[in-house]
mmCIF file of C-alpha atoms and ligand atoms in Angstrom:
data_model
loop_
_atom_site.group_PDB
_atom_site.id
_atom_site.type_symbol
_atom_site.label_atom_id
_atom_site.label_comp_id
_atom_site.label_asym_id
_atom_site.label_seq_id
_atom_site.Cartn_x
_atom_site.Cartn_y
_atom_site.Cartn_z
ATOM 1 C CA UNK A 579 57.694 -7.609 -43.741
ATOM 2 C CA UNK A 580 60.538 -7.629 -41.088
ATOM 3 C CA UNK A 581 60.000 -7.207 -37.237
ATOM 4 C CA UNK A 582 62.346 -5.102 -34.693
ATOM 5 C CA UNK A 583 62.270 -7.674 -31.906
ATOM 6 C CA UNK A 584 64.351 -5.461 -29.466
ATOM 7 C CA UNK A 585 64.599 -1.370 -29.718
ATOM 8 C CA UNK A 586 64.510 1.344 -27.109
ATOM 9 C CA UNK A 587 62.729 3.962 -29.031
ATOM 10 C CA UNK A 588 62.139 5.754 -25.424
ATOM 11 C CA UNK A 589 65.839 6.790 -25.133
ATOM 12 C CA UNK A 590 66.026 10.692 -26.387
ATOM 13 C CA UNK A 591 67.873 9.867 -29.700
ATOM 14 C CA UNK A 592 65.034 8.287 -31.154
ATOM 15 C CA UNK A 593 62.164 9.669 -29.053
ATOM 16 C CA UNK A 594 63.096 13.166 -30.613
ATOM 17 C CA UNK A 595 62.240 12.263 -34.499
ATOM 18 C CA UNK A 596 59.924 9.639 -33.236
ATOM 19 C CA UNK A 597 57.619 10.486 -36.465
ATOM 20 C CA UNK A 598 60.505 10.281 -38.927
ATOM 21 C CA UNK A 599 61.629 6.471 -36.851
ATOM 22 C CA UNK A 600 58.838 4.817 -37.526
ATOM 23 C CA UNK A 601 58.031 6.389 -41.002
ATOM 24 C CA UNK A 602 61.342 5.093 -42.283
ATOM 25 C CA UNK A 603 60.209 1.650 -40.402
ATOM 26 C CA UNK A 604 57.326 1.882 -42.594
ATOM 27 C CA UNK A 605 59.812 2.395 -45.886
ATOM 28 C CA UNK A 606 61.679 -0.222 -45.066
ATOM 29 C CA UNK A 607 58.984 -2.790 -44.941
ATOM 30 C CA UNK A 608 60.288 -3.415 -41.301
ATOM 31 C CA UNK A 609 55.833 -3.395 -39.972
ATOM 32 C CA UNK A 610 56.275 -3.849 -36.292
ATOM 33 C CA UNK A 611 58.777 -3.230 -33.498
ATOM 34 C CA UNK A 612 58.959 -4.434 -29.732
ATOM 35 C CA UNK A 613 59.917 -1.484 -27.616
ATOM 36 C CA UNK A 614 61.796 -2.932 -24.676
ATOM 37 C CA UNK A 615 62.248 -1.093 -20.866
ATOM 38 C CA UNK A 616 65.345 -0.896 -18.663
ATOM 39 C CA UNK A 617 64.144 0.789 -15.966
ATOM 40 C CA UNK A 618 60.744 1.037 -13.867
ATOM 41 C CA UNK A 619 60.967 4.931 -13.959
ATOM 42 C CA UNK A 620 61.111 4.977 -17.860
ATOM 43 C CA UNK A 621 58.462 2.322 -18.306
ATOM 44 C CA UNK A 622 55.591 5.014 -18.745
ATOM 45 C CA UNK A 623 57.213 6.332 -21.702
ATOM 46 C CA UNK A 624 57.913 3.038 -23.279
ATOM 47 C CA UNK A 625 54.316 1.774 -22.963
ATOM 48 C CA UNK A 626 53.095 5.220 -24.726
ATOM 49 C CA UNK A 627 54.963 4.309 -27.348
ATOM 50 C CA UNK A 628 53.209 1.038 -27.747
ATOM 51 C CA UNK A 629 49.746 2.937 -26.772
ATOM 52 C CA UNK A 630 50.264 5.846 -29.667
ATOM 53 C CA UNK A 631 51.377 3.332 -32.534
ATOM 54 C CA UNK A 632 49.661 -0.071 -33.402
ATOM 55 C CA UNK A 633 52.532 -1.479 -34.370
ATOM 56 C CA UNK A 634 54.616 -1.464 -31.574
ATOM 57 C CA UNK A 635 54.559 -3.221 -28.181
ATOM 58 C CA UNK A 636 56.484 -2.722 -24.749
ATOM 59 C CA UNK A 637 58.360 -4.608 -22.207
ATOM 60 C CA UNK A 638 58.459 -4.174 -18.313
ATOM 61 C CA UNK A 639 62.315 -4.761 -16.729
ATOM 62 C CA UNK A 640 65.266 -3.629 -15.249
ATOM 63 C CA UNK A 641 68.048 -4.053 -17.153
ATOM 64 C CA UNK A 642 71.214 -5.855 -15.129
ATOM 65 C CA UNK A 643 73.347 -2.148 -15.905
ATOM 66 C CA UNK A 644 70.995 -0.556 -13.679
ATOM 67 C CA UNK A 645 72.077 -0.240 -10.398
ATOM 68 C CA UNK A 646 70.903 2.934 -8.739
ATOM 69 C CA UNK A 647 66.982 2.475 -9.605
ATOM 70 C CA UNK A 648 63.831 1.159 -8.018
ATOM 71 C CA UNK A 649 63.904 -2.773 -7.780
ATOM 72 C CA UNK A 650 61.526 -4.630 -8.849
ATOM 73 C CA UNK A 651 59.539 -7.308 -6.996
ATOM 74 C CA UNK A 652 57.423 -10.209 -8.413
ATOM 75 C CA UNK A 653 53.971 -8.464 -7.765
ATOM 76 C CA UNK A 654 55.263 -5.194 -9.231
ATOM 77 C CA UNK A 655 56.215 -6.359 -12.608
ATOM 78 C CA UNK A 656 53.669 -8.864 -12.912
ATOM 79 C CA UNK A 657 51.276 -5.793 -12.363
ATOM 80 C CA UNK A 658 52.353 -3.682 -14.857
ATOM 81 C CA UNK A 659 52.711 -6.393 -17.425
ATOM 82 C CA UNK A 660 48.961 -6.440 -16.974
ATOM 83 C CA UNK A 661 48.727 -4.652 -20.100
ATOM 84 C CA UNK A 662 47.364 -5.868 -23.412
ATOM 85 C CA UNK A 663 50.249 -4.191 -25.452
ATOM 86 C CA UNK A 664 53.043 -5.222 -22.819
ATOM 87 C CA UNK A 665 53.875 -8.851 -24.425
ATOM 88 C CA UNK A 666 57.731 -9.788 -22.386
ATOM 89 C CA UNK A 667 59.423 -9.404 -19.350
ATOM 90 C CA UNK A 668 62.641 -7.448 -19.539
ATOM 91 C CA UNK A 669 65.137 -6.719 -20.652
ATOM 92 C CA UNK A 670 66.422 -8.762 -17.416
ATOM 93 C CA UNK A 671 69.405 -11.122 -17.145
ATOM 94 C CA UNK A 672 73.166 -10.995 -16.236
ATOM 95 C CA UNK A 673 76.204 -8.776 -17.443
ATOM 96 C CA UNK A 674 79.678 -8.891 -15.677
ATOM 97 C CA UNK A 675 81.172 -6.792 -18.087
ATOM 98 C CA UNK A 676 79.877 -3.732 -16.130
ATOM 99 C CA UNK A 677 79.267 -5.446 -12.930
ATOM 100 C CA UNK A 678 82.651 -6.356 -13.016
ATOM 101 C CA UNK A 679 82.130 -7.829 -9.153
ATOM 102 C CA UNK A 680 79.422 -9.928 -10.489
ATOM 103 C CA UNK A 681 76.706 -8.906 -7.529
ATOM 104 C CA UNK A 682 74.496 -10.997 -5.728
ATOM 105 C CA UNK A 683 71.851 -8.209 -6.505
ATOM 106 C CA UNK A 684 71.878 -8.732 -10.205
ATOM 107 C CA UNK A 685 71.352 -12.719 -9.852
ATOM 108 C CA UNK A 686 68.252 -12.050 -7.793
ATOM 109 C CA UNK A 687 66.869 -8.971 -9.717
ATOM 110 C CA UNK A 688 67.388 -12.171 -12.312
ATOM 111 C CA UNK A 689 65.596 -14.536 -10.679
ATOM 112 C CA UNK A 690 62.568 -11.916 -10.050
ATOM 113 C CA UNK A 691 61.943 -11.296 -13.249
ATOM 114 C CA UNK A 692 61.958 -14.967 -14.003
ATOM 115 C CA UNK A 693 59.387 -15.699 -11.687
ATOM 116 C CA UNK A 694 57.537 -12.856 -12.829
ATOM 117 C CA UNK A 695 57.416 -14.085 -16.294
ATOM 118 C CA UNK A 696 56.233 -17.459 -15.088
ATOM 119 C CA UNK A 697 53.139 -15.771 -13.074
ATOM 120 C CA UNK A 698 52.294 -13.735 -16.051
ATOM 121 C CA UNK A 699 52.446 -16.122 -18.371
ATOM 122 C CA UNK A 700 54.285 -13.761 -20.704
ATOM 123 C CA UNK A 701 57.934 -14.610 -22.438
ATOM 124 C CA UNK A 702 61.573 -13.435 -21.014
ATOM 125 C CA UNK A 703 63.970 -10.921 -23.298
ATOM 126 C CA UNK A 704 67.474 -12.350 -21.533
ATOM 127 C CA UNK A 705 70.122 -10.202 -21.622
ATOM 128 C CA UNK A 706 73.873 -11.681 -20.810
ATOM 129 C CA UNK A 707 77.710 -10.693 -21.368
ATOM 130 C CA UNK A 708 80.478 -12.416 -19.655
ATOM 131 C CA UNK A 709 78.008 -14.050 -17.137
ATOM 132 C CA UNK A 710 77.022 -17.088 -19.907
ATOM 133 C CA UNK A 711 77.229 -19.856 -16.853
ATOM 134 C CA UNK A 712 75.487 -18.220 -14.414
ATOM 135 C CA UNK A 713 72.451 -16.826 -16.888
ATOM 136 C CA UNK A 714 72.113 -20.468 -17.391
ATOM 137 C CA UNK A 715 72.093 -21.481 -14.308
ATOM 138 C CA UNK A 716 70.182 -19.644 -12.868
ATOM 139 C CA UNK A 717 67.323 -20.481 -16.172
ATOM 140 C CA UNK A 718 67.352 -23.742 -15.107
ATOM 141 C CA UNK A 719 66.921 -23.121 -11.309
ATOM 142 C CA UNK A 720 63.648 -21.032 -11.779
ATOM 143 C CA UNK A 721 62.302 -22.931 -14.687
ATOM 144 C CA UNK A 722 62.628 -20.435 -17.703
ATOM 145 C CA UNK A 723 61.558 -22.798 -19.982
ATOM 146 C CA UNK A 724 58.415 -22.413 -18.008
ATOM 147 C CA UNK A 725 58.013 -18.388 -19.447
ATOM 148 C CA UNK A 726 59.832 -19.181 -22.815
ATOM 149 C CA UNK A 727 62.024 -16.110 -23.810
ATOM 150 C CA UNK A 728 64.443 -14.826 -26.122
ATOM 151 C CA UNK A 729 68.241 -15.020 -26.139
ATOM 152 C CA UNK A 730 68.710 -11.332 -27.042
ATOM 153 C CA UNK A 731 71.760 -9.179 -29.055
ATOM 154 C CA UNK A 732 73.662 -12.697 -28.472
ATOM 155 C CA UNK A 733 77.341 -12.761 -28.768
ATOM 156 C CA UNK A 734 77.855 -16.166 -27.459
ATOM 157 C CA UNK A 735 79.283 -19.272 -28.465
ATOM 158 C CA UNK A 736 77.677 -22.099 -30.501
ATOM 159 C CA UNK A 737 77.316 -24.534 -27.279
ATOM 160 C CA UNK A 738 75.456 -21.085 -24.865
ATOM 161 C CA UNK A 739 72.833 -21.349 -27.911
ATOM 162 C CA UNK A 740 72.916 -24.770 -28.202
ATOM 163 C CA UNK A 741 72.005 -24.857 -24.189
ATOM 164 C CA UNK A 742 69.507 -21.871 -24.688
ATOM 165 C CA UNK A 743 67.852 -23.704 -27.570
ATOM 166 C CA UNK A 744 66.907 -26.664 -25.339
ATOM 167 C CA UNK A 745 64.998 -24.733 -22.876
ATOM 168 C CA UNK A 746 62.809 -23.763 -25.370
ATOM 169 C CA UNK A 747 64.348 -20.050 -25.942
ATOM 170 C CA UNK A 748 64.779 -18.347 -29.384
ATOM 171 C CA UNK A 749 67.844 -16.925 -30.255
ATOM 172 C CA UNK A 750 68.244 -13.256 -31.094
ATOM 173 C CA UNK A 751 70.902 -11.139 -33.480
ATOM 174 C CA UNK A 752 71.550 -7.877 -33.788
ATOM 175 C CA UNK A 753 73.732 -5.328 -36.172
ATOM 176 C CA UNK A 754 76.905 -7.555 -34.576
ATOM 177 C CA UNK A 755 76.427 -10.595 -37.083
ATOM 178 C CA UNK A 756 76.929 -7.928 -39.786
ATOM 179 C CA UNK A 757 80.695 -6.726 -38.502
ATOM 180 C CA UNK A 758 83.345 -8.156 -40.414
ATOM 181 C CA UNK A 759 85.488 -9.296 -37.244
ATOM 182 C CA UNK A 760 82.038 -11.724 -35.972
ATOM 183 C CA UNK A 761 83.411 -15.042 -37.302
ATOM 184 C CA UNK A 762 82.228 -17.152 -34.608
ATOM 185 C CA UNK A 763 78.836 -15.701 -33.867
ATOM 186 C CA UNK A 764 78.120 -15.490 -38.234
ATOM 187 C CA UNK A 765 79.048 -19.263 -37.736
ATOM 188 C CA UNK A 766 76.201 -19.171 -34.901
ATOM 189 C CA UNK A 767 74.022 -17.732 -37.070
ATOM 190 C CA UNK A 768 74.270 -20.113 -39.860
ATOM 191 C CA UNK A 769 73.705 -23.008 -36.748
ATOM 192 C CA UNK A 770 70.174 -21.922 -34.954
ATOM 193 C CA UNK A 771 67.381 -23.854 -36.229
ATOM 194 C CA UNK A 772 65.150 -20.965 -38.860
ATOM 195 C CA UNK A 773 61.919 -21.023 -36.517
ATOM 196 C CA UNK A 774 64.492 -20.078 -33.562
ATOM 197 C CA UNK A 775 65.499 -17.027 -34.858
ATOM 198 C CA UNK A 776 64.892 -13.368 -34.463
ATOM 199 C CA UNK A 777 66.262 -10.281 -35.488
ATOM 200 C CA UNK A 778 66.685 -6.671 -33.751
ATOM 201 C CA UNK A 779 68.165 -3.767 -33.503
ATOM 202 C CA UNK A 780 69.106 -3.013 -29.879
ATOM 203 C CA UNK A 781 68.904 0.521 -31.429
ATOM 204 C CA UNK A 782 70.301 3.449 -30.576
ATOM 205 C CA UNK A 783 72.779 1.273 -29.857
ATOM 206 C CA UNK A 784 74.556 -1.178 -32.532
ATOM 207 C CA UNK A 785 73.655 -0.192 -36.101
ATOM 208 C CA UNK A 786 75.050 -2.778 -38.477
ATOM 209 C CA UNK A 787 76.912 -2.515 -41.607
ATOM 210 C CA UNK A 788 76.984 0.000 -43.420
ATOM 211 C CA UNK A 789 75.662 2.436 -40.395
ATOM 212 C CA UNK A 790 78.171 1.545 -38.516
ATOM 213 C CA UNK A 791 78.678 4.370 -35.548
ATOM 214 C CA UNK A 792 75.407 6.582 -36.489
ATOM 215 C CA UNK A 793 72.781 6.154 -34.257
ATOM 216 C CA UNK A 794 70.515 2.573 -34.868
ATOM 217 C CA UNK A 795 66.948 2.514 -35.600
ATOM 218 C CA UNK A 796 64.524 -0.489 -36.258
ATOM 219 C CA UNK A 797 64.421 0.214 -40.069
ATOM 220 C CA UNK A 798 67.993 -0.989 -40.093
ATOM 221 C CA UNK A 799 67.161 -4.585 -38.776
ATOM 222 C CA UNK A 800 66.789 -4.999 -42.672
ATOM 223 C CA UNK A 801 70.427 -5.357 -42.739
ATOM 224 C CA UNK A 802 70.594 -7.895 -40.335
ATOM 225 C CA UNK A 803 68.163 -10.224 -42.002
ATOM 226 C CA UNK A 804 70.367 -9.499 -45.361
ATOM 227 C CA UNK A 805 73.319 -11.054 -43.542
ATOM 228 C CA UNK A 806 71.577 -13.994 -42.446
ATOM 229 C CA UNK A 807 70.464 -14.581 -45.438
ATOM 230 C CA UNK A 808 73.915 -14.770 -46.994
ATOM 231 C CA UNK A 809 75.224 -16.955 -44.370
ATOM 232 C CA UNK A 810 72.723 -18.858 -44.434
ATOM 233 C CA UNK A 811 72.233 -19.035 -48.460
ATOM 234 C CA UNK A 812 68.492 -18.341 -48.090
ATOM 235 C CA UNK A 813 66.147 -16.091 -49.914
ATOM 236 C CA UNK A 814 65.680 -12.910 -47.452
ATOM 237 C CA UNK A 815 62.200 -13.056 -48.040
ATOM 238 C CA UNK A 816 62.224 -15.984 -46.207
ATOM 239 C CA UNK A 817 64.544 -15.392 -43.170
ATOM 240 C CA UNK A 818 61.908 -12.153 -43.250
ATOM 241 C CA UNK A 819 58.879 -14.391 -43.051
ATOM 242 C CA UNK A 820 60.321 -16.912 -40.846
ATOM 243 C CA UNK A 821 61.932 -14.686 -38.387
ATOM 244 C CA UNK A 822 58.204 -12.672 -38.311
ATOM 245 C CA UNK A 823 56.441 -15.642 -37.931
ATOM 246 C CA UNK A 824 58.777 -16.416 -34.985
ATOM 247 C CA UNK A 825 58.075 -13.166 -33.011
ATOM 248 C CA UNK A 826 54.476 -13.749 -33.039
ATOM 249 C CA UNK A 827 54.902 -17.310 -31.849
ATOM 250 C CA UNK A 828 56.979 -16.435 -29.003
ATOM 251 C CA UNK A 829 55.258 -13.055 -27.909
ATOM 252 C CA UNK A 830 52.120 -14.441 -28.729
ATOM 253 C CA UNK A 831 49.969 -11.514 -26.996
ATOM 254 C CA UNK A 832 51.347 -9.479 -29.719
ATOM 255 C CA UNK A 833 48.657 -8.365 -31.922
ATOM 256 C CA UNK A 834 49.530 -8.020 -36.187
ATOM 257 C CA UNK A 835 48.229 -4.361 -36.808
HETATM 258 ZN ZN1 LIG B 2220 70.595 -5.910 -23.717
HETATM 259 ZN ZN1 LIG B 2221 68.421 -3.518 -25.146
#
């Protein structure tokens, strides 16, 4: 069985034919999938998804893209995390390539959720693009390694993973590894330690090869797990045991349904 660690089946793509998502889930052997929130206002719909279906769970964040929504404070998310079926905090994290002016609001929306995740006792999804430095900075000035968390969708180099690794943080790939023009982040993926690794989706967005441009969806994570499998020369039965064995480690209030 695989494991979705990162979809937003809220977003109206998915949430349309959400029957028909997680049937072909269910086809594809792929059992579970973490359903992960971007804003406050749409964090009712993503923890009904985890409430109708056994087999998924939810997040509470605000994504770093989000600039025109309610903020989160520390009390806030650590309330609404106070959920048996919400197991991480996020998505939260740094991105540049949108924020092009890198705001000071971003690094302590950051730092928030960190914090949060530390009073909750419940594990960080990171989310980073052209801010590498900073994200890591900032991880070590509020402790992450105190939450534990996920590097997610990561498109970094070796030595970002290598730093991410020693705070304790998995590592996270999406339908990227699977593009032909990924040399250096395949070479990534052939690098992070087996029980480090997870797989996702990030769908709608990202669907790997050969979906390519259609709309994602967690049954597709398959085809990540194939390509780490080649790269890494391993059976994919056991990159699918390892990396399911690894999501129930690390979001450890996650229950197996
Ligand atoms: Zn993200
Ligand atoms: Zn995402």
């Amino acid at each position: 069985m695989f494991v979705d660690s990162h979809c937003h089946l809220d977003f109206p793509d998915l949430a349309a034919r959400e029957d028909a998502v997680l049937a072909t889930m269910a086809a594809n052997r792929v059992g579970h999938a973490l359903c992960v929130s971007v804003k406050l206002e749409d964090f009712p719909r993503v923890l009904a998804l985890a409430e109708r279906h056994a087999n998924l769970f939810a997040s509470v964040g605000v994504h770093p893209d989000n600039d025109d929504v309610e903020e989160p404070d520390e009390a806030r998310l650590v309330t609404l995390a106070d959920h048996p079926k919400v197991v991480a905090i996020g998505e939260t994290g740094l991105d540049y390539h949108w924020q092009k002016d890198a705001p000071e609001w971003q690094r302590a929306r950051f730092r928030t959720h960190i914090r949060a995740a530390r009073a909750c006792g419940k594990p960080l999804i990171v989310h980073t693009r052209s801010a590498a430095a900073d994200t890591l900075r900032l991880m070590r000035e509020e402790d992450a390694a105190g939450a534990g968390g996920v590097m997610h969708c990561f498109t970094e180099t070796r030595e970002v993973a290598e730093a991410a690794l020693d705070l304790g943080f998995y590592i996270s790939f999406s339908g990227i590894v699977t593009f032909r023009s990924a040399t250096e982040l395949k070479a990534v993926a052939q690098y992070v330690p087996l029980d480090r690794l997870l797989i996702e989706t990030d769908a709608p967005y990202l669907a790997p090869v050969p979906h390519r441009g259609k709309t994602n969806e967690p049954a597709w994570v398959v085809h990540v797990a194939e390509e780490i499998a080649r790269l890494r020369n391993e059976p994919l039965e056991r990159i699918a045991a390892a990396t399911t064995e690894n999501f129930f480690r690390l979001f450890r209030h996650a229950r197996r349904s």
